[in-house]
CSV table of C-alpha atoms and ligand atoms in Angstrom, one decimal:
chain,number,residue,atom,x,y,z
A,23,MET,CA,-0.1,0.1,0.1
A,24,LYS,CA,1.0,3.7,-0.8
A,25,GLU,CA,0.9,6.5,1.4
A,26,VAL,CA,0.4,9.9,-0.8
A,27,VAL,CA,0.1,12.6,1.2
A,28,VAL,CA,-1.3,15.8,-0.7
A,29,LEU,CA,-0.7,19.6,1.4
A,30,GLY,CA,-3.5,21.8,0.5
A,31,ALA,CA,-6.9,21.9,-0.9
A,32,GLY,CA,-6.5,24.6,-3.4
A,33,TYR,CA,-6.8,24.3,-7.2
A,34,ALA,CA,-3.5,22.0,-7.9
A,35,GLY,CA,-3.8,19.7,-4.1
A,36,LEU,CA,-8.1,18.9,-4.1
A,37,LYS,CA,-7.9,18.3,-8.0
A,38,THR,CA,-5.0,15.6,-7.7
A,39,VAL,CA,-6.9,13.9,-4.9
A,40,VAL,CA,-10.0,13.8,-6.9
A,41,LEU,CA,-8.6,12.2,-9.5
A,42,LEU,CA,-5.7,9.6,-7.4
A,43,GLN,CA,-10.0,8.6,-6.1
A,44,LYS,CA,-10.7,7.9,-9.8
A,45,LYS,CA,-8.0,6.1,-11.0
A,46,LEU,CA,-6.9,3.9,-8.2
A,47,LYS,CA,-9.0,2.4,-6.4
A,48,ASN,CA,-6.5,0.2,-4.3
A,49,ASN,CA,-3.1,0.1,-3.9
A,50,VAL,CA,-2.9,3.3,-2.2
A,51,HIS,CA,-4.1,5.8,0.8
A,52,ILE,CA,-4.7,9.4,0.2
A,53,THR,CA,-3.8,12.0,3.4
A,54,LEU,CA,-4.9,15.3,2.5
A,55,VAL,CA,-4.2,18.1,4.6
A,56,ASP,CA,-5.4,22.1,4.7
A,57,ARG,CA,-5.9,24.3,7.3
A,58,ASN,CA,-9.4,25.3,6.0
A,59,ASN,CA,-12.8,22.2,5.7
A,60,TYR,CA,-13.3,23.6,2.6
A,61,HIS,CA,-12.1,24.6,-0.7
A,62,TYR,CA,-12.3,27.8,-1.9
A,63,GLU,CA,-12.2,29.2,-5.6
A,64,ALA,CA,-9.4,31.9,-5.1
A,65,THR,CA,-10.3,33.5,-9.0
A,66,ASP,CA,-13.3,34.8,-7.2
A,67,LEU,CA,-11.7,36.3,-3.9
A,68,HIS,CA,-12.4,39.6,-5.1
A,69,GLU,CA,-15.9,38.9,-5.3
A,70,ALA,CA,-16.5,38.2,-2.0
A,71,ALA,CA,-14.4,41.4,-1.1
A,72,ALA,CA,-16.7,43.5,-2.7
A,73,GLY,CA,-19.7,41.4,-1.4
A,74,THR,CA,-21.0,40.8,-4.7
A,75,GLN,CA,-20.9,36.7,-3.7
A,76,SER,CA,-21.1,35.5,-0.7
A,77,ALA,CA,-18.6,33.2,0.8
A,78,SER,CA,-20.6,30.2,0.2
A,79,ARG,CA,-20.8,30.6,-2.9
A,80,ILE,CA,-17.4,30.5,-3.8
A,81,THR,CA,-16.4,27.7,-1.4
A,82,TYR,CA,-17.4,24.0,-0.9
A,83,PRO,CA,-16.7,21.7,1.9
A,84,ILE,CA,-13.7,19.3,1.1
A,85,SER,CA,-15.7,16.5,2.7
A,86,ASP,CA,-17.9,16.8,-0.5
A,87,VAL,CA,-15.4,15.2,-3.1
A,88,ILE,CA,-13.7,12.9,-0.4
A,89,ASN,CA,-14.0,9.6,-0.9
A,90,PRO,CA,-13.1,8.0,3.2
A,91,GLN,CA,-12.7,4.6,1.8
A,92,ILE,CA,-9.5,6.0,0.3
A,93,THR,CA,-8.9,9.3,1.9
A,94,THR,CA,-8.3,10.9,5.0
A,95,PHE,CA,-8.9,14.3,5.3
A,96,ILE,CA,-6.9,16.5,8.1
A,97,GLN,CA,-7.9,20.0,8.9
A,98,ASP,CA,-4.5,20.9,9.9
A,99,GLU,CA,-1.7,23.7,9.3
A,100,VAL,CA,0.9,22.7,7.8
A,101,VAL,CA,4.2,23.9,9.7
A,102,LYS,CA,7.1,21.4,8.7
A,103,ILE,CA,7.9,19.2,5.6
A,104,ASP,CA,11.2,17.0,6.2
A,105,PRO,CA,12.4,15.9,2.4
A,106,ASP,CA,14.9,13.6,3.4
A,107,LYS,CA,12.9,11.9,6.3
A,108,LYS,CA,9.6,12.1,3.8
A,109,THR,CA,7.6,13.5,6.6
A,110,VAL,CA,5.0,16.2,7.5
A,111,LYS,CA,4.4,17.8,11.0
A,112,LEU,CA,1.3,19.5,11.8
A,113,ALA,CA,0.7,22.0,14.4
A,114,GLY,CA,-2.5,20.5,16.1
A,115,HIS,CA,-0.6,16.6,15.9
A,116,GLU,CA,2.2,15.2,17.6
A,117,GLU,CA,2.0,12.2,15.1
A,118,LEU,CA,4.0,12.9,12.0
A,119,LEU,CA,2.8,11.9,8.8
A,120,HIS,CA,4.9,9.8,6.6
A,121,TYR,CA,4.9,9.5,2.9
A,122,ASP,CA,5.8,7.8,0.3
A,123,TYR,CA,4.6,10.4,-2.2
A,124,CYS,CA,4.1,13.9,-1.3
A,125,VAL,CA,2.4,16.2,-3.2
A,126,LEU,CA,3.0,20.1,-2.1
A,127,GLY,CA,0.5,22.8,-3.4
A,128,LEU,CA,0.0,25.3,-0.8
A,129,GLY,CA,-0.5,28.3,-3.1
A,130,PHE,CA,0.3,31.5,-2.8
A,131,VAL,CA,0.2,34.7,-0.2
A,132,SER,CA,0.3,38.5,-0.4
A,133,GLU,CA,3.3,40.1,-1.8
A,134,THR,CA,4.5,43.4,-0.2
A,135,PHE,CA,8.2,44.2,-1.3
A,136,GLY,CA,9.2,45.7,2.3
A,137,ILE,CA,7.0,48.3,0.9
A,138,PRO,CA,7.0,50.1,4.8
A,139,GLY,CA,3.5,49.9,6.3
A,140,ALA,CA,2.0,47.7,3.7
A,141,LYS,CA,1.8,45.0,6.3
A,142,GLU,CA,0.6,46.9,8.8
A,143,ASN,CA,-1.9,49.3,7.0
A,144,ALA,CA,-3.3,47.7,3.8
A,145,LEU,CA,-5.9,44.7,3.4
A,146,PRO,CA,-4.2,41.5,2.0
A,147,MET,CA,-6.8,39.5,0.0
A,148,THR,CA,-5.5,35.9,-0.5
A,149,ASN,CA,-8.3,33.9,1.4
A,150,VAL,CA,-11.6,33.8,2.3
A,151,LYS,CA,-10.8,35.1,5.3
A,152,GLU,CA,-9.1,38.0,4.3
A,153,ALA,CA,-11.3,38.7,1.8
A,154,LEU,CA,-14.5,38.9,4.4
A,155,ALA,CA,-12.3,41.2,6.3
A,156,ILE,CA,-12.1,43.9,3.6
A,157,TYR,CA,-15.6,43.5,3.2
A,158,ASP,CA,-16.6,43.9,7.0
A,159,HIS,CA,-14.0,47.1,6.6
A,160,ILE,CA,-16.1,48.8,3.6
A,161,ILE,CA,-19.1,48.5,5.6
A,162,ALA,CA,-18.0,49.8,8.6
A,163,LYS,CA,-16.6,52.5,6.9
A,164,MET,CA,-19.7,52.9,5.3
A,165,LYS,CA,-21.5,52.9,8.5
A,166,ASP,CA,-19.0,55.3,10.2
A,167,TYR,CA,-20.2,58.2,7.8
A,168,ARG,CA,-23.3,58.4,8.6
A,169,THR,CA,-21.8,60.2,11.9
A,170,THR,CA,-18.6,61.5,10.8
A,171,HIS,CA,-19.1,62.8,7.4
A,172,ASN,CA,-15.4,62.3,6.6
A,173,PRO,CA,-15.7,61.3,2.9
A,174,ASP,CA,-12.4,59.3,3.6
A,175,ASP,CA,-15.1,57.4,5.1
A,176,LEU,CA,-16.2,57.0,1.3
A,177,GLN,CA,-12.6,56.5,-0.1
A,178,ILE,CA,-11.4,52.6,-1.5
A,179,ILE,CA,-8.0,52.6,-2.8
A,180,ILE,CA,-6.8,49.3,-4.5
A,181,CYS,CA,-2.8,49.3,-4.1
A,182,GLY,CA,-2.2,47.5,-7.6
A,183,GLY,CA,-3.5,47.6,-11.0
A,184,GLY,CA,-2.9,44.5,-12.4
A,185,PHE,CA,-5.1,42.0,-13.0
A,186,THR,CA,-6.3,41.5,-9.7
A,187,GLY,CA,-6.4,45.4,-8.9
A,188,ILE,CA,-9.1,45.6,-12.4
A,189,GLU,CA,-11.3,42.6,-11.2
A,190,LEU,CA,-11.5,44.0,-7.8
A,191,ALA,CA,-12.1,47.7,-9.1
A,192,GLY,CA,-14.8,46.0,-11.5
A,193,ALA,CA,-16.2,44.0,-8.5
A,194,LEU,CA,-16.3,47.5,-6.0
A,195,VAL,CA,-18.2,49.3,-9.3
A,196,ASP,CA,-21.1,46.8,-9.2
A,197,ALA,CA,-21.2,46.8,-5.2
A,198,ARG,CA,-21.0,50.9,-4.8
A,199,ALA,CA,-24.8,51.4,-5.4
A,200,SER,CA,-25.1,48.9,-2.0
A,201,TYR,CA,-22.3,51.0,-0.2
A,202,ALA,CA,-24.2,54.0,-1.2
A,203,LYS,CA,-27.0,53.3,0.6
A,204,ILE,CA,-25.7,52.1,3.7
A,205,ALA,CA,-23.6,55.5,4.3
A,206,GLY,CA,-26.9,57.6,2.9
A,207,VAL,CA,-24.9,59.2,-0.3
A,208,SER,CA,-25.0,58.7,-3.9
A,209,PRO,CA,-23.5,56.1,-5.5
A,210,ASP,CA,-20.8,58.9,-7.0
A,211,GLU,CA,-19.9,59.5,-3.9
A,212,ILE,CA,-18.2,56.3,-3.3
A,213,LYS,CA,-14.8,56.9,-5.1
A,214,ILE,CA,-12.6,54.1,-6.1
A,215,THR,CA,-8.8,54.5,-7.2
A,216,LEU,CA,-6.3,51.9,-8.4
A,217,ILE,CA,-2.5,52.8,-7.8
A,218,GLU,CA,-0.3,51.4,-10.3
A,219,ALA,CA,3.4,51.8,-10.4
A,220,SER,CA,3.9,50.8,-14.5
A,221,THR,CA,2.1,52.5,-17.2
A,222,ARG,CA,1.9,49.7,-19.5
A,223,LEU,CA,-1.1,47.9,-17.3
A,224,LEU,CA,-2.1,44.2,-18.0
A,225,PRO,CA,1.0,43.1,-20.0
A,226,MET,CA,-0.5,39.7,-20.4
A,227,PHE,CA,-2.7,41.0,-23.2
A,228,SER,CA,-2.1,43.0,-26.6
A,229,GLU,CA,-1.7,46.9,-26.0
A,230,LYS,CA,-5.3,47.1,-27.8
A,231,LEU,CA,-6.8,44.8,-25.3
A,232,ALA,CA,-5.1,45.9,-22.5
A,233,GLU,CA,-6.5,49.7,-23.7
A,234,TYR,CA,-9.9,48.3,-23.9
A,235,GLY,CA,-9.4,47.0,-19.9
A,236,VAL,CA,-8.1,50.0,-18.4
A,237,ASN,CA,-10.8,52.5,-20.7
A,238,LEU,CA,-13.6,50.3,-19.7
A,239,VAL,CA,-12.5,50.1,-15.4
A,240,LYS,CA,-11.9,54.3,-16.2
A,241,SER,CA,-15.4,54.7,-17.8
A,242,LEU,CA,-17.5,53.2,-14.8
A,243,ASN,CA,-15.8,56.1,-12.7
A,244,VAL,CA,-12.6,54.2,-11.2
A,245,GLN,CA,-9.6,56.8,-11.2
A,246,LEU,CA,-6.2,55.3,-12.2
A,247,LEU,CA,-3.0,56.8,-10.6
A,248,ASP,CA,-0.5,54.6,-13.4
A,249,GLY,CA,3.2,55.6,-13.1
A,250,SER,CA,2.5,55.7,-9.8
A,251,ARG,CA,5.1,54.0,-7.6
A,252,ILE,CA,3.7,53.6,-3.9
A,253,SER,CA,6.4,54.1,-1.4
A,254,LYS,CA,4.7,53.9,2.2
A,255,ILE,CA,1.6,53.2,3.5
A,256,GLU,CA,0.5,54.6,7.0
A,257,PRO,CA,-2.8,54.7,8.6
A,258,GLY,CA,-5.3,55.7,6.4
A,259,LYS,CA,-2.5,56.8,3.9
A,260,VAL,CA,-1.4,56.2,1.1
A,261,ILE,CA,1.9,57.4,-0.5
A,262,TYR,CA,3.7,57.2,-3.9
A,263,LYS,CA,5.4,59.0,-6.3
A,264,HIS,CA,4.3,60.0,-9.9
A,265,GLY,CA,7.4,59.8,-12.2
A,266,ASP,CA,10.5,62.2,-10.8
A,267,ASP,CA,7.9,64.4,-9.3
A,268,ASN,CA,8.1,65.0,-5.2
A,269,GLU,CA,5.6,62.4,-2.8
A,270,GLU,CA,2.1,63.0,-3.4
A,271,SER,CA,-0.1,61.0,-0.4
A,272,LEU,CA,-3.8,59.8,-1.1
A,273,THR,CA,-5.9,59.3,2.1
A,274,ALA,CA,-8.8,57.0,2.5
A,275,GLY,CA,-11.1,54.6,4.8
A,276,THR,CA,-9.9,51.2,3.2
A,277,ILE,CA,-6.8,50.7,1.7
A,278,ILE,CA,-6.5,47.3,-0.1
A,279,TRP,CA,-3.3,45.2,-1.4
A,280,THR,CA,-2.9,43.7,-4.4
A,281,THR,CA,0.5,44.5,-5.8
A,282,GLY,CA,1.3,40.7,-6.5
A,283,VAL,CA,1.6,36.9,-4.8
A,284,SER,CA,4.7,35.0,-3.9
A,285,GLY,CA,4.2,31.3,-3.3
A,286,ASN,CA,4.1,29.9,0.3
A,287,PRO,CA,6.8,30.8,2.4
A,288,LEU,CA,7.0,27.9,3.5
A,289,MET,CA,9.1,26.3,0.8
A,290,GLU,CA,12.4,27.9,1.5
A,291,GLU,CA,11.5,27.6,5.5
A,292,CYS,CA,11.9,24.0,4.8
A,293,GLY,CA,14.7,24.3,3.0
A,294,PHE,CA,13.5,23.9,-0.7
A,295,ASP,CA,15.4,25.9,-3.3
A,296,ALA,CA,12.9,28.3,-3.8
A,297,LYS,CA,12.5,32.1,-4.9
A,298,ARG,CA,10.1,33.9,-3.4
A,299,GLY,CA,8.0,30.7,-2.6
A,300,ARG,CA,8.6,29.2,-5.8
A,301,VAL,CA,10.7,25.9,-6.5
A,302,ILE,CA,11.6,25.2,-10.3
A,303,VAL,CA,10.6,21.8,-10.6
A,304,THR,CA,11.2,19.1,-13.3
A,305,ASP,CA,9.6,18.1,-16.2
A,306,HIS,CA,7.2,15.8,-14.1
A,307,LEU,CA,6.6,18.2,-11.6
A,308,THR,CA,8.7,17.2,-9.2
A,309,ASP,CA,11.0,18.7,-6.6
A,310,PRO,CA,15.2,18.6,-8.5
A,311,LYS,CA,16.1,17.1,-5.6
A,312,HIS,CA,13.2,15.1,-3.8
A,313,ASP,CA,11.9,12.9,-6.9
A,314,ASP,CA,9.3,11.5,-4.3
A,315,ILE,CA,8.0,15.2,-3.6
A,316,TYR,CA,5.5,16.9,-6.1
A,317,ILE,CA,5.3,20.7,-6.1
A,318,VAL,CA,2.4,21.9,-7.8
A,319,GLY,CA,0.4,25.2,-8.5
A,320,ASP,CA,1.4,28.5,-7.3
A,321,VAL,CA,4.5,27.1,-5.1
A,322,ALA,CA,5.8,25.9,-8.1
A,323,ALA,CA,7.9,27.3,-11.4
A,324,VAL,CA,7.3,25.7,-14.9
A,325,MET,CA,10.1,26.8,-17.6
A,326,PRO,CA,8.3,26.6,-21.0
A,327,PRO,CA,10.5,24.8,-22.9
A,328,ASP,CA,12.2,27.9,-24.5
A,329,GLY,CA,11.2,30.7,-22.5
A,330,LYS,CA,13.6,32.5,-20.1
A,331,ARG,CA,10.6,33.3,-17.7
A,332,PRO,CA,8.4,30.5,-15.9
A,333,TYR,CA,4.9,30.7,-17.0
A,334,PRO,CA,2.6,32.9,-14.9
A,335,THR,CA,1.1,31.3,-11.9
A,336,THR,CA,-2.4,31.1,-12.5
A,337,ALA,CA,-5.6,28.2,-11.3
A,338,GLN,CA,-5.4,27.2,-15.1
A,339,ILE,CA,-1.7,25.6,-14.6
A,340,ALA,CA,-2.6,24.8,-11.2
A,341,LEU,CA,-5.1,22.4,-12.6
A,342,ALA,CA,-3.2,21.4,-15.6
A,343,MET,CA,-0.5,20.1,-13.4
A,344,ALA,CA,-2.9,18.1,-10.8
A,345,ASP,CA,-4.1,16.7,-14.4
A,346,TYR,CA,-0.3,15.6,-14.7
A,347,THR,CA,0.9,14.5,-11.1
A,348,ALA,CA,-2.2,12.3,-10.9
A,349,GLU,CA,-1.5,10.3,-14.1
A,350,ASP,CA,2.6,10.4,-12.4
A,351,ILE,CA,1.9,9.3,-9.3
A,352,VAL,CA,-0.5,5.9,-10.5
A,353,SER,CA,2.4,5.6,-13.6
A,354,ARG,CA,5.0,5.0,-10.9
A,355,ILE,CA,2.4,3.2,-8.1
A,356,LYS,CA,1.3,0.6,-11.2
A,357,THR,CA,4.9,0.4,-13.0
A,358,GLY,CA,7.8,1.6,-10.7
A,359,LYS,CA,8.1,4.5,-13.9
A,360,HIS,CA,7.4,7.8,-14.4
A,361,GLU,CA,4.7,9.1,-17.2
A,362,ALA,CA,6.9,8.9,-20.1
A,363,LYS,CA,5.8,12.4,-21.1
A,364,PRO,CA,7.1,15.7,-20.1
A,365,PHE,CA,4.7,17.9,-18.3
A,366,THR,CA,3.2,20.6,-21.4
A,367,TYR,CA,1.2,23.4,-20.9
A,368,LYS,CA,-0.5,25.4,-23.5
A,369,SER,CA,-3.0,28.6,-22.1
A,370,LEU,CA,-6.4,28.3,-23.0
A,371,GLY,CA,-6.6,32.2,-22.4
A,372,THR,CA,-7.1,34.7,-20.2
A,373,VAL,CA,-10.2,36.7,-19.2
A,374,ALA,CA,-10.4,39.4,-16.8
A,375,SER,CA,-13.8,40.4,-15.2
A,376,VAL,CA,-14.5,44.3,-14.7
A,377,GLY,CA,-17.6,43.2,-12.6
A,378,ASN,CA,-20.3,40.4,-13.2
A,379,THR,CA,-21.5,41.5,-16.8
A,380,ARG,CA,-18.6,42.9,-18.4
A,381,ALA,CA,-15.1,41.1,-19.2
A,382,PHE,CA,-12.5,41.1,-21.9
A,383,GLY,CA,-9.5,39.1,-22.8
A,384,GLU,CA,-8.4,36.5,-25.1
A,385,ALA,CA,-9.4,32.8,-25.5
A,386,MET,CA,-8.2,30.6,-28.2
A,387,GLY,CA,-6.2,33.0,-29.9
A,388,HIS,CA,-9.4,35.5,-30.3
A,389,GLU,CA,-9.7,38.5,-28.3
A,390,LEU,CA,-13.1,38.7,-26.4
A,391,ARG,CA,-15.0,41.7,-25.3
A,392,GLY,CA,-18.3,42.7,-23.4
A,393,TYR,CA,-20.6,39.9,-23.2
A,394,PRO,CA,-19.0,36.8,-25.1
A,395,ALA,CA,-16.0,37.9,-22.6
A,396,SER,CA,-18.2,37.9,-19.7
A,397,ALA,CA,-19.3,34.4,-20.6
A,398,MET,CA,-16.4,32.6,-21.3
A,399,LYS,CA,-14.9,33.6,-18.1
A,400,LYS,CA,-18.3,32.1,-16.1
A,401,ILE,CA,-17.4,28.8,-18.5
A,402,ILE,CA,-14.2,28.6,-17.1
A,403,ALA,CA,-15.1,29.0,-14.0
A,404,ASP,CA,-18.0,26.9,-13.7
A,405,ARG,CA,-15.9,24.0,-16.1
A,406,SER,CA,-13.0,24.4,-13.0
A,407,LEU,CA,-16.1,23.5,-10.3
A,408,LEU,CA,-17.0,20.7,-12.4
A,409,GLU,CA,-13.8,18.6,-12.9
A,410,THR,CA,-13.1,19.1,-9.1
A,411,GLY,CA,-16.4,19.4,-7.4
A,412,GLY,CA,-18.6,17.4,-9.5
A,413,LEU,CA,-22.2,18.1,-10.8
A,414,LYS,CA,-23.5,18.4,-7.2
A,415,GLU,CA,-20.5,21.3,-6.9
A,416,LEU,CA,-21.5,22.5,-10.2
A,417,PHE,CA,-25.2,22.9,-9.8
A,418,ALA,CA,-25.2,24.6,-6.0
A,419,LYS,CA,-22.2,26.9,-7.0
A,420,GLY,CA,-22.1,27.5,-11.0
A,421,ARG,CA,-22.6,30.6,-12.8
A,422,PHE,CA,-25.6,30.2,-14.8
A,423,ASP,CA,-26.4,33.8,-15.2
A,424,LEU,CA,-24.2,34.1,-18.8
A,425,TYR,CA,-27.3,35.9,-20.1
A,426,HIS,CA,-27.9,39.0,-17.9
B,501,FAD,P1,-4.1,27.9,-3.6
B,501,FAD,O1,-5.6,27.6,-4.5
B,501,FAD,O2,-3.9,28.9,-3.1
B,501,FAD,O3,-4.7,27.2,-3.0
B,501,FAD,C1,-4.0,26.6,-1.8
B,501,FAD,C2,-4.1,26.3,-0.4
B,501,FAD,O4,-3.6,25.8,0.6
B,501,FAD,C3,-5.7,26.3,0.2
B,501,FAD,O5,-6.2,25.6,0.2
B,501,FAD,C4,-5.0,27.0,1.5
B,501,FAD,O6,-5.7,27.3,2.4
B,501,FAD,C5,-3.6,26.0,2.1
B,501,FAD,N1,-2.6,26.2,2.7
B,501,FAD,C6,-1.7,27.1,2.6
B,501,FAD,N2,-0.5,27.2,3.7
B,501,FAD,C7,-1.4,25.9,4.3
B,501,FAD,C8,-0.7,25.4,5.9
B,501,FAD,N3,0.3,25.8,6.1
B,501,FAD,N4,-1.1,24.4,6.2
B,501,FAD,C9,-2.7,23.7,5.4
B,501,FAD,N5,-3.1,24.4,4.4
B,501,FAD,C10,-2.5,25.2,3.7
B,501,FAD,N6,-5.8,32.3,-12.3
B,501,FAD,C11,-6.3,32.3,-13.3
B,501,FAD,O7,-6.2,30.7,-13.9
B,501,FAD,N7,-7.7,32.8,-14.1
B,501,FAD,C12,-8.2,34.1,-13.0
B,501,FAD,O8,-8.8,34.8,-14.1
B,501,FAD,C13,-7.7,34.3,-12.2
B,501,FAD,N8,-8.3,35.2,-11.1
B,501,FAD,C14,-7.4,35.5,-9.8
B,501,FAD,C15,-8.4,36.4,-9.4
B,501,FAD,C16,-7.9,36.8,-7.7
B,501,FAD,C17,-8.5,37.3,-7.1
B,501,FAD,C18,-6.8,36.1,-7.3
B,501,FAD,C19,-6.3,36.2,-5.7
B,501,FAD,C20,-5.8,34.9,-7.8
B,501,FAD,C21,-6.6,35.0,-9.1
B,501,FAD,N9,-6.0,33.7,-10.2
B,501,FAD,C22,-6.5,33.4,-11.4
B,501,FAD,C23,-4.8,32.7,-9.5
B,501,FAD,C24,-5.2,31.5,-9.0
B,501,FAD,O9,-6.0,31.9,-8.0
B,501,FAD,C25,-3.9,31.2,-8.3
B,501,FAD,O10,-3.1,31.0,-8.9
B,501,FAD,C26,-4.3,29.5,-7.8
B,501,FAD,O11,-5.3,30.0,-7.0
B,501,FAD,C27,-2.8,28.9,-7.3
B,501,FAD,O12,-3.8,27.7,-7.3
B,501,FAD,P2,-2.6,27.0,-5.9
B,501,FAD,O13,-4.0,25.8,-6.0
B,501,FAD,O14,-1.5,26.7,-5.9
B,501,FAD,O15,-3.3,27.6,-4.7
């Protein structure tokens, strides 16, 4: 009997477990560990943060997809992986976990690039708890305004105008009228500002498509301060420099941090050869020094055959890595050998939403704008739900409002 330990029930980890359960009925026991007893669709966190989707809509219980005859789920915090002893230490369990194969899918954390005050004074958005804390904070500020009449309470600043910042701005626009009602003001008094260092936003898209996306966001009464490098965050204040100009600042009741993410710091802490929480993996998605450890999702860096930079870390590649990892583990358990083929990846495209009914992006070589883009975004989300959560989660949480 082989023991497979999967750490993290995100896109990569949970899909690996679901596929292993389907492919191996005997000869294997799987232990899955996550700090939460639910899986969350991290690609929808901005909607929970804005309050346009409830937390229950973007999560489902891990137990829904676990086959207890093969898999044991443990809700706990992973604190140490010892690749030489092949053990995993959990915070709440004395006994160590032992594995024949370990799959590391511990995901991403917020990256503040050492900017003073960013950790202390801006709200990150990397998991459900943080997303809900943002929502609660915004609502509290709207309520405060009723007594303070301080315009800062109505100001929301998003630090970072990348993919996540743009999607968050779109969701906040959708929620603007409901915030205004709570504050007792008109929706256009709720100010949303994006502060971004670069002047060429959304580099994953062609210049024309990125320009479309930026203009779309601006047309929704979102202020964009591009070419503005944030130097410091103080309580209620973002300090930034526009080009060579002197420092400027903007005050706000809500400051949200979306400038970027890195892989889980546990990777470095456990001695893996990681940079910003990411390990450059082998063709079989294993750790270069430990062939029995698979590193998948945002903690992995996969080099394209002819590229100099790894593929961007996305849910899409995390799911593709899960497909490959499950195949490879099955092959090794059955034949003792790796899958013959190395991991290859072809992106199906990227679509950014700007609220529930607006989007833009590129899929299968076509640039999409407006309704087709928005429908495509929902189809991509539904496919991920179906593949990992099955029909039950698709019917309960799927996006069927394609015709809005
Ligand atoms: P995750 O999904 O982050 O899962 C990691 C899991 O590990 C979590 O369940 C967590 O609870 C658990 N965990 C972490 N540390 C520990 C620990 N110490 N102990 C126990 N458990 C632990 N990608 C796309 O492809 N398309 C998009 O449109 C897109 N939009 C996005 C929008 C937003 C707002 C954000 C934030 C991200 C978006 N992404 C998108 C990126 C995508 O969400 C990530 O690339 C993806 O979630 C990575 O998957 P993963 O399996 O590596 O990790």
